[in-house]
Structure formats: C-alpha cells, structure tokens
PDB file of C-alpha atoms in Angstrom:
ATOM      1  CA  ASN A  80      36.644  15.375 -21.781  1.00  0.00           C
ATOM      2  CA  ALA A  81      34.018  16.602 -23.813  1.00  0.00           C
ATOM      3  CA  GLY A  82      32.520  18.630 -20.870  1.00  0.00           C
ATOM      4  CA  VAL A  83      28.978  19.390 -21.536  1.00  0.00           C
ATOM      5  CA  THR A  84      27.188  18.925 -24.493  1.00  0.00           C
ATOM      6  CA  GLN A  85      24.016  20.067 -25.944  1.00  0.00           C
ATOM      7  CA  THR A  86      21.939  19.091 -29.128  1.00  0.00           C
ATOM      8  CA  PRO A  87      20.597  20.095 -31.251  1.00  0.00           C
ATOM      9  CA  LYS A  88      22.388  23.668 -31.852  1.00  0.00           C
ATOM     10  CA  PHE A  89      19.508  25.329 -33.784  1.00  0.00           C
ATOM     11  CA  GLN A  90      15.920  24.493 -33.705  1.00  0.00           C
ATOM     12  CA  VAL A  91      12.962  25.651 -35.210  1.00  0.00           C
ATOM     13  CA  LEU A  92       9.572  24.405 -34.563  1.00  0.00           C
ATOM     14  CA  LYS A  93       5.893  25.326 -34.913  1.00  0.00           C
ATOM     15  CA  THR A  94       3.362  26.169 -32.253  1.00  0.00           C
ATOM     16  CA  GLY A  95       2.316  23.146 -30.520  1.00  0.00           C
ATOM     17  CA  GLN A  96       5.333  20.625 -31.841  1.00  0.00           C
ATOM     18  CA  SER A  97       7.087  19.234 -28.570  1.00  0.00           C
ATOM     19  CA  MET A  98      10.622  18.242 -28.984  1.00  0.00           C
ATOM     20  CA  THR A  99      13.452  17.054 -26.635  1.00  0.00           C
ATOM     21  CA  LEU A 100      16.463  19.273 -26.328  1.00  0.00           C
ATOM     22  CA  GLN A 101      19.685  17.066 -25.137  1.00  0.00           C
ATOM     23  CA  CYS A 102      22.070  17.358 -22.666  1.00  0.00           C
ATOM     24  CA  ALA A 103      25.006  15.002 -21.330  1.00  0.00           C
ATOM     25  CA  GLN A 104      27.968  15.676 -19.569  1.00  0.00           C
ATOM     26  CA  ASP A 105      30.971  13.164 -18.688  1.00  0.00           C
ATOM     27  CA  MET A 106      32.585  14.946 -15.685  1.00  0.00           C
ATOM     28  CA  ASN A 107      30.798  13.116 -13.173  1.00  0.00           C
ATOM     29  CA  HIS A 108      28.948  16.081 -11.935  1.00  0.00           C
ATOM     30  CA  GLU A 109      25.915  15.394  -9.530  1.00  0.00           C
ATOM     31  CA  TYR A 110      24.207  19.048 -10.251  1.00  0.00           C
ATOM     32  CA  MET A 111      23.011  19.322 -13.467  1.00  0.00           C
ATOM     33  CA  SER A 112      20.381  22.480 -14.558  1.00  0.00           C
ATOM     34  CA  TRP A 113      18.140  23.874 -17.419  1.00  0.00           C
ATOM     35  CA  TYR A 114      18.203  27.833 -18.417  1.00  0.00           C
ATOM     36  CA  ARG A 115      16.641  30.181 -20.520  1.00  0.00           C
ATOM     37  CA  GLN A 116      18.486  33.262 -21.485  1.00  0.00           C
ATOM     38  CA  ASP A 117      16.390  36.164 -23.282  1.00  0.00           C
ATOM     39  CA  PRO A 118      17.311  39.436 -24.145  1.00  0.00           C
ATOM     40  CA  GLY A 119      17.919  41.771 -20.706  1.00  0.00           C
ATOM     41  CA  MET A 120      16.808  39.187 -18.798  1.00  0.00           C
ATOM     42  CA  GLY A 121      19.754  37.146 -18.041  1.00  0.00           C
ATOM     43  CA  LEU A 122      19.585  33.408 -17.194  1.00  0.00           C
ATOM     44  CA  ARG A 123      16.932  31.968 -15.735  1.00  0.00           C
ATOM     45  CA  LEU A 124      16.331  28.317 -14.018  1.00  0.00           C
ATOM     46  CA  ILE A 125      13.966  26.198 -15.732  1.00  0.00           C
ATOM     47  CA  HIS A 126      14.325  23.037 -13.730  1.00  0.00           C
ATOM     48  CA  TYR A 127      17.796  21.373 -11.771  1.00  0.00           C
ATOM     49  CA  SER A 128      18.854  18.118 -10.507  1.00  0.00           C
ATOM     50  CA  VAL A 129      21.182  17.502  -7.567  1.00  0.00           C
ATOM     51  CA  GLY A 130      22.002  13.750  -8.508  1.00  0.00           C
ATOM     52  CA  ALA A 131      20.135  10.975 -10.682  1.00  0.00           C
ATOM     53  CA  GLY A 132      16.382  10.388  -9.912  1.00  0.00           C
ATOM     54  CA  ILE A 133      15.778  13.941  -8.476  1.00  0.00           C
ATOM     55  CA  THR A 134      14.939  16.705 -10.122  1.00  0.00           C
ATOM     56  CA  ASP A 135      13.034  20.142  -9.179  1.00  0.00           C
ATOM     57  CA  GLN A 136      11.535  23.476 -10.437  1.00  0.00           C
ATOM     58  CA  GLY A 137      13.378  26.541 -10.994  1.00  0.00           C
ATOM     59  CA  GLU A 138      11.985  30.107 -11.648  1.00  0.00           C
ATOM     60  CA  VAL A 139      10.057  29.252 -14.673  1.00  0.00           C
ATOM     61  CA  PRO A 140       9.221  25.655 -15.332  1.00  0.00           C
ATOM     62  CA  ASN A 141       6.151  25.702 -16.944  1.00  0.00           C
ATOM     63  CA  GLY A 142       5.899  24.474 -20.287  1.00  0.00           C
ATOM     64  CA  TYR A 143       8.965  22.077 -19.720  1.00  0.00           C
ATOM     65  CA  ASN A 144       9.340  18.507 -18.201  1.00  0.00           C
ATOM     66  CA  VAL A 145      12.525  17.080 -17.116  1.00  0.00           C
ATOM     67  CA  SER A 146      14.097  13.635 -16.271  1.00  0.00           C
ATOM     68  CA  ARG A 147      17.641  12.449 -14.477  1.00  0.00           C
ATOM     69  CA  SER A 148      17.563   8.591 -15.270  1.00  0.00           C
ATOM     70  CA  THR A 149      21.728   8.869 -15.217  1.00  0.00           C
ATOM     71  CA  THR A 150      24.107  10.769 -13.577  1.00  0.00           C
ATOM     72  CA  GLU A 151      25.100  11.730 -17.443  1.00  0.00           C
ATOM     73  CA  ASP A 152      22.256  12.885 -18.904  1.00  0.00           C
ATOM     74  CA  PHE A 153      19.545  15.314 -18.385  1.00  0.00           C
ATOM     75  CA  PRO A 154      17.008  15.891 -20.974  1.00  0.00           C
ATOM     76  CA  LEU A 155      14.541  19.222 -21.664  1.00  0.00           C
ATOM     77  CA  ARG A 156      11.293  18.525 -22.749  1.00  0.00           C
ATOM     78  CA  LEU A 157       9.288  21.269 -24.453  1.00  0.00           C
ATOM     79  CA  LEU A 158       5.200  19.600 -24.298  1.00  0.00           C
ATOM     80  CA  SER A 159       3.936  22.047 -26.457  1.00  0.00           C
ATOM     81  CA  ALA A 160       6.180  24.671 -27.835  1.00  0.00           C
ATOM     82  CA  ALA A 161       4.759  28.504 -27.457  1.00  0.00           C
ATOM     83  CA  PRO A 162       6.186  31.403 -29.386  1.00  0.00           C
ATOM     84  CA  SER A 163       7.250  32.625 -25.472  1.00  0.00           C
ATOM     85  CA  GLN A 164       9.490  29.723 -25.434  1.00  0.00           C
ATOM     86  CA  THR A 165      11.436  31.031 -28.709  1.00  0.00           C
ATOM     87  CA  SER A 166      15.061  31.635 -26.359  1.00  0.00           C
ATOM     88  CA  VAL A 167      18.547  30.691 -26.279  1.00  0.00           C
ATOM     89  CA  TYR A 168      18.808  27.469 -23.775  1.00  0.00           C
ATOM     90  CA  PHE A 169      21.981  26.419 -21.669  1.00  0.00           C
ATOM     91  CA  CYS A 170      22.684  23.239 -19.849  1.00  0.00           C
ATOM     92  CA  ALA A 171      24.953  23.391 -16.989  1.00  0.00           C
ATOM     93  CA  SER A 172      26.854  21.176 -14.744  1.00  0.00           C
ATOM     94  CA  ARG A 173      29.013  21.263 -11.495  1.00  0.00           C
ATOM     95  CA  LEU A 174      30.264  18.918  -8.681  1.00  0.00           C
ATOM     96  CA  GLY A 175      29.087  20.146  -6.059  1.00  0.00           C
ATOM     97  CA  ASP A 176      26.434  22.769  -4.724  1.00  0.00           C
ATOM     98  CA  ALA A 177      28.869  25.596  -4.449  1.00  0.00           C
ATOM     99  CA  ASN A 178      31.498  24.497  -7.179  1.00  0.00           C
ATOM    100  CA  GLU A 179      31.858  26.294 -10.558  1.00  0.00           C
ATOM    101  CA  GLN A 180      29.222  25.781 -12.874  1.00  0.00           C
ATOM    102  CA  PHE A 181      30.309  24.163 -16.732  1.00  0.00           C
ATOM    103  CA  PHE A 182      27.989  25.313 -19.450  1.00  0.00           C
ATOM    104  CA  GLY A 183      27.072  23.808 -23.043  1.00  0.00           C
ATOM    105  CA  PRO A 184      27.488  25.768 -25.956  1.00  0.00           C
ATOM    106  CA  GLY A 185      23.517  26.575 -25.918  1.00  0.00           C
ATOM    107  CA  THR A 186      20.342  25.309 -27.966  1.00  0.00           C
ATOM    108  CA  ARG A 187      18.720  28.411 -30.343  1.00  0.00           C
ATOM    109  CA  LEU A 188      15.353  27.568 -30.173  1.00  0.00           C
ATOM    110  CA  THR A 189      12.770  29.360 -32.384  1.00  0.00           C
ATOM    111  CA  VAL A 190       9.129  28.746 -32.014  1.00  0.00           C
ATOM    112  CA  LEU A 191       6.730  30.396 -35.164  1.00  0.00           C
TER     113      LEU A 191
ATOM    114  CA  ARG B1422      12.890  43.253  -6.622  1.00  0.00           C
ATOM    115  CA  LYS B1423      14.928  40.955  -8.881  1.00  0.00           C
ATOM    116  CA  GLU B1424      16.488  38.275  -6.835  1.00  0.00           C
ATOM    117  CA  VAL B1425      20.284  39.360  -8.098  1.00  0.00           C
ATOM    118  CA  GLU B1426      20.638  43.048  -9.366  1.00  0.00           C
ATOM    119  CA  GLN B1427      23.187  44.483 -11.917  1.00  0.00           C
ATOM    120  CA  ASP B1428      23.548  47.860 -13.786  1.00  0.00           C
ATOM    121  CA  PRO B1429      22.957  46.714 -17.598  1.00  0.00           C
ATOM    122  CA  GLY B1430      25.688  49.257 -18.836  1.00  0.00           C
ATOM    123  CA  PRO B1431      27.079  49.209 -21.750  1.00  0.00           C
ATOM    124  CA  PHE B1432      30.328  50.309 -20.167  1.00  0.00           C
ATOM    125  CA  ASN B1433      32.527  51.758 -23.035  1.00  0.00           C
ATOM    126  CA  VAL B1434      36.158  52.628 -21.774  1.00  0.00           C
ATOM    127  CA  PRO B1435      39.428  53.035 -23.851  1.00  0.00           C
ATOM    128  CA  GLU B1436      42.135  50.301 -23.262  1.00  0.00           C
ATOM    129  CA  GLY B1437      44.202  51.034 -19.963  1.00  0.00           C
ATOM    130  CA  ALA B1438      41.431  52.093 -17.910  1.00  0.00           C
ATOM    131  CA  THR B1439      40.054  51.119 -14.809  1.00  0.00           C
ATOM    132  CA  VAL B1440      36.287  49.670 -14.349  1.00  0.00           C
ATOM    133  CA  ALA B1441      33.825  48.954 -11.539  1.00  0.00           C
ATOM    134  CA  PHE B1442      30.896  46.740 -12.197  1.00  0.00           C
ATOM    135  CA  ASN B1443      28.188  46.561  -9.083  1.00  0.00           C
ATOM    136  CA  CYS B1444      25.483  44.049  -8.231  1.00  0.00           C
ATOM    137  CA  THR B1445      23.115  43.587  -5.419  1.00  0.00           C
ATOM    138  CA  TYR B1446      21.606  39.985  -4.245  1.00  0.00           C
ATOM    139  CA  SER B1447      17.946  40.012  -2.486  1.00  0.00           C
ATOM    140  CA  ASN B1448      18.919  36.719   0.014  1.00  0.00           C
ATOM    141  CA  SER B1449      20.729  37.585   3.209  1.00  0.00           C
ATOM    142  CA  ALA B1450      20.898  33.396   3.045  1.00  0.00           C
ATOM    143  CA  SER B1451      22.974  32.994   0.049  1.00  0.00           C
ATOM    144  CA  GLN B1452      26.077  31.370   0.607  1.00  0.00           C
ATOM    145  CA  SER B1453      28.250  31.549  -2.191  1.00  0.00           C
ATOM    146  CA  PHE B1454      29.350  34.070  -5.256  1.00  0.00           C
ATOM    147  CA  PHE B1455      30.961  34.096  -8.561  1.00  0.00           C
ATOM    148  CA  TRP B1456      31.187  36.753 -11.267  1.00  0.00           C
ATOM    149  CA  TYR B1457      31.245  34.688 -14.652  1.00  0.00           C
ATOM    150  CA  ARG B1458      31.966  36.272 -18.517  1.00  0.00           C
ATOM    151  CA  GLN B1459      30.035  35.411 -21.375  1.00  0.00           C
ATOM    152  CA  ASP B1460      31.128  36.471 -25.024  1.00  0.00           C
ATOM    153  CA  CYS B1461      28.892  37.336 -27.729  1.00  0.00           C
ATOM    154  CA  ARG B1462      26.571  34.258 -29.004  1.00  0.00           C
ATOM    155  CA  LYS B1463      28.953  32.059 -26.382  1.00  0.00           C
ATOM    156  CA  GLU B1464      27.797  30.200 -22.888  1.00  0.00           C
ATOM    157  CA  PRO B1465      29.125  31.678 -19.939  1.00  0.00           C
ATOM    158  CA  LYS B1466      32.416  30.784 -18.540  1.00  0.00           C
ATOM    159  CA  LEU B1467      33.507  31.515 -14.971  1.00  0.00           C
ATOM    160  CA  LEU B1468      35.753  34.528 -14.177  1.00  0.00           C
ATOM    161  CA  MET B1469      36.458  34.309 -10.611  1.00  0.00           C
ATOM    162  CA  SER B1470      34.461  33.019  -7.334  1.00  0.00           C
ATOM    163  CA  VAL B1471      34.067  35.954  -4.657  1.00  0.00           C
ATOM    164  CA  TYR B1472      35.186  35.485  -1.038  1.00  0.00           C
ATOM    165  CA  SER B1473      34.449  37.312   1.878  1.00  0.00           C
ATOM    166  CA  SER B1474      37.781  39.062   2.566  1.00  0.00           C
ATOM    167  CA  GLY B1475      37.899  39.892  -1.375  1.00  0.00           C
ATOM    168  CA  ASN B1476      40.255  38.353  -3.699  1.00  0.00           C
ATOM    169  CA  GLU B1477      42.420  39.128  -6.778  1.00  0.00           C
ATOM    170  CA  ASP B1478      43.225  37.147  -9.548  1.00  0.00           C
ATOM    171  CA  GLY B1479      45.526  39.584 -11.966  1.00  0.00           C
ATOM    172  CA  ARG B1480      43.803  42.482 -12.961  1.00  0.00           C
ATOM    173  CA  PHE B1481      40.567  41.548 -11.462  1.00  0.00           C
ATOM    174  CA  THR B1482      39.690  42.102  -7.545  1.00  0.00           C
ATOM    175  CA  ALA B1483      36.135  41.194  -6.451  1.00  0.00           C
ATOM    176  CA  GLN B1484      34.714  42.333  -3.143  1.00  0.00           C
ATOM    177  CA  LEU B1485      31.962  40.703  -1.175  1.00  0.00           C
ATOM    178  CA  ASN B1486      30.130  42.809   1.388  1.00  0.00           C
ATOM    179  CA  ARG B1487      27.348  40.617   3.265  1.00  0.00           C
ATOM    180  CA  ALA B1488      25.885  43.378   5.344  1.00  0.00           C
ATOM    181  CA  SER B1489      24.757  45.375   2.383  1.00  0.00           C
ATOM    182  CA  GLN B1490      24.263  42.363   0.002  1.00  0.00           C
ATOM    183  CA  TYR B1491      26.729  43.338  -2.553  1.00  0.00           C
ATOM    184  CA  ILE B1492      29.109  42.544  -4.776  1.00  0.00           C
ATOM    185  CA  SER B1493      31.859  44.272  -7.032  1.00  0.00           C
ATOM    186  CA  LEU B1494      34.101  43.673  -9.644  1.00  0.00           C
ATOM    187  CA  LEU B1495      36.897  45.762 -10.451  1.00  0.00           C
ATOM    188  CA  ILE B1496      38.967  45.445 -13.704  1.00  0.00           C
ATOM    189  CA  ARG B1497      42.262  47.558 -14.001  1.00  0.00           C
ATOM    190  CA  ASP B1498      44.369  48.252 -17.188  1.00  0.00           C
ATOM    191  CA  SER B1499      41.654  47.132 -19.650  1.00  0.00           C
ATOM    192  CA  LYS B1500      42.424  45.193 -22.627  1.00  0.00           C
ATOM    193  CA  LEU B1501      40.323  44.714 -25.817  1.00  0.00           C
ATOM    194  CA  SER B1502      40.042  41.486 -25.155  1.00  0.00           C
ATOM    195  CA  ASP B1503      38.184  42.789 -21.930  1.00  0.00           C
ATOM    196  CA  SER B1504      34.862  43.112 -23.997  1.00  0.00           C
ATOM    197  CA  ALA B1505      32.299  40.913 -22.870  1.00  0.00           C
ATOM    198  CA  THR B1506      29.232  40.879 -20.614  1.00  0.00           C
ATOM    199  CA  TYR B1507      29.986  40.168 -17.150  1.00  0.00           C
ATOM    200  CA  LEU B1508      27.557  38.313 -14.990  1.00  0.00           C
ATOM    201  CA  CYS B1509      26.899  38.089 -11.368  1.00  0.00           C
ATOM    202  CA  VAL B1510      26.399  34.902  -9.730  1.00  0.00           C
ATOM    203  CA  VAL B1511      24.891  34.088  -6.345  1.00  0.00           C
ATOM    204  CA  ASN B1512      24.260  30.602  -5.017  1.00  0.00           C
ATOM    205  CA  TRP B1513      21.310  29.666  -3.010  1.00  0.00           C
ATOM    206  CA  ASN B1514      19.087  26.426  -3.876  1.00  0.00           C
ATOM    207  CA  ASP B1515      20.956  26.990  -7.048  1.00  0.00           C
ATOM    208  CA  MET B1516      22.635  29.288  -8.959  1.00  0.00           C
ATOM    209  CA  ARG B1517      21.015  32.726  -9.420  1.00  0.00           C
ATOM    210  CA  PHE B1518      22.225  34.930 -12.179  1.00  0.00           C
ATOM    211  CA  GLY B1519      22.175  38.722 -12.654  1.00  0.00           C
ATOM    212  CA  ALA B1520      21.183  40.059 -16.084  1.00  0.00           C
ATOM    213  CA  GLY B1521      24.674  40.942 -16.857  1.00  0.00           C
ATOM    214  CA  THR B1522      26.769  44.104 -17.402  1.00  0.00           C
ATOM    215  CA  ARG B1523      28.126  44.825 -20.819  1.00  0.00           C
ATOM    216  CA  LEU B1524      31.841  46.141 -21.587  1.00  0.00           C
ATOM    217  CA  THR B1525      33.255  47.175 -24.469  1.00  0.00           C
ATOM    218  CA  VAL B1526      37.000  48.244 -24.354  1.00  0.00           C
ATOM    219  CA  LYS B1527      37.849  50.706 -27.426  1.00  0.00           C
ATOM    220  CA  PRO B1528      41.278  51.037 -29.098  1.00  0.00           C
TER     221      PRO B1528
END
C-alpha cells in the first residue's frame, strides 16, 4: 500500500492564481480530511469528507473547495490564491470516526 | 479559548529524564483522544491512543481525566530519538489538534 499520497510536494503561486492539490489513499478509508499547518497554530481543519459524495466544512474553509467523487481521491482547490494561504497542507484519511488518522507527506505552498 | 490547548514548550531535557506534557480540551462531548508525534518537516504520526483508564506503551504513559477535560503524556527515560513535537488530538465531529509541544532531548 502507498498509504496517503499528495502532489505536488512544493508549489509557488502568484496572488490570484488557482490550483488543485491532489490527495489519494489506497486503504479504502471512508474519512478524508484536509488540514493546513502554520507556525504556532497547529493543524487546522479546512474540509473533510465521511464518504464519497459527502463533504463538509472545517474550521477554516474560506478560499478552498473540495469534492469527493471516489473513495480514493479528495482534491483541494484554491480558487484565487492569497498570501494568507501560504502554509503546509496535509491530507489525511482514516477508516472510521475514532480510528488512527494517516497523513500524507504534505504540500508546501507559497503564495507571492 | 482554543478547542485544544497545549503548553508550546520548548522542553529541553537531558537523556534519561522524565518529562510530562499536558493538554486541555473545551468540548465535553469529545469521544476519543490521541497523542501524535511530528518530526521536523514531516507529517504527524500516531504515537498512542488515550483510554479512560489510562494506558502505557513502553516508556510512554497517557492519562485522561474527563471531569477536568485534561489529557497528559509522560515519557520516562528520554532518548535522543524522542526529540519531536507532540500533538494532542481530540475527536468531535473531526480530529482537532493542539498546536503541539516541542521536546528536545540532549546528550
């Protein structure tokens, strides 16, 4: 199993550009989540999904969209990048609500 | 008040020391609790789950006090390899992370 994979690992955007961060898992997990991690702030939940076709907002959803058309994939779209979105983004998945959460290696995003 | 609060540290301890981390959470409806470890520029990984009766895994002991909404992690006989950031995680609606406590174990 590859576990949770994320692409790209690094990305630099200009303000106003859009892009999609890819996330995939091969463990047949129902739950998938996107977090951003900023210094001193810990991980903050952006969006999450409890199964294909179901998504919901987390703590900091503004400026981001998600979709879950398959169990395996959970892409995160930045609609119009802003410098405040400079962060490290982690995708995670888990089998059930209270199970261990597995993280991807992260995407380091810089918005100029 | 933050949903999950931790002492940010840093904790700098010598090898062999015992160190304890504390965490408080705001939502009394929280149902499951975890400690994760995160190495520098890496993804978080599960260290251990925290059970109501307390639990131990080798040199690591976790405690939960639901009445006080408090979780702790005790590391005995610290090793250099224990140097990392330790994240307290509480689950309601989804996993909520503390900002982490940084530990450096020195020779």
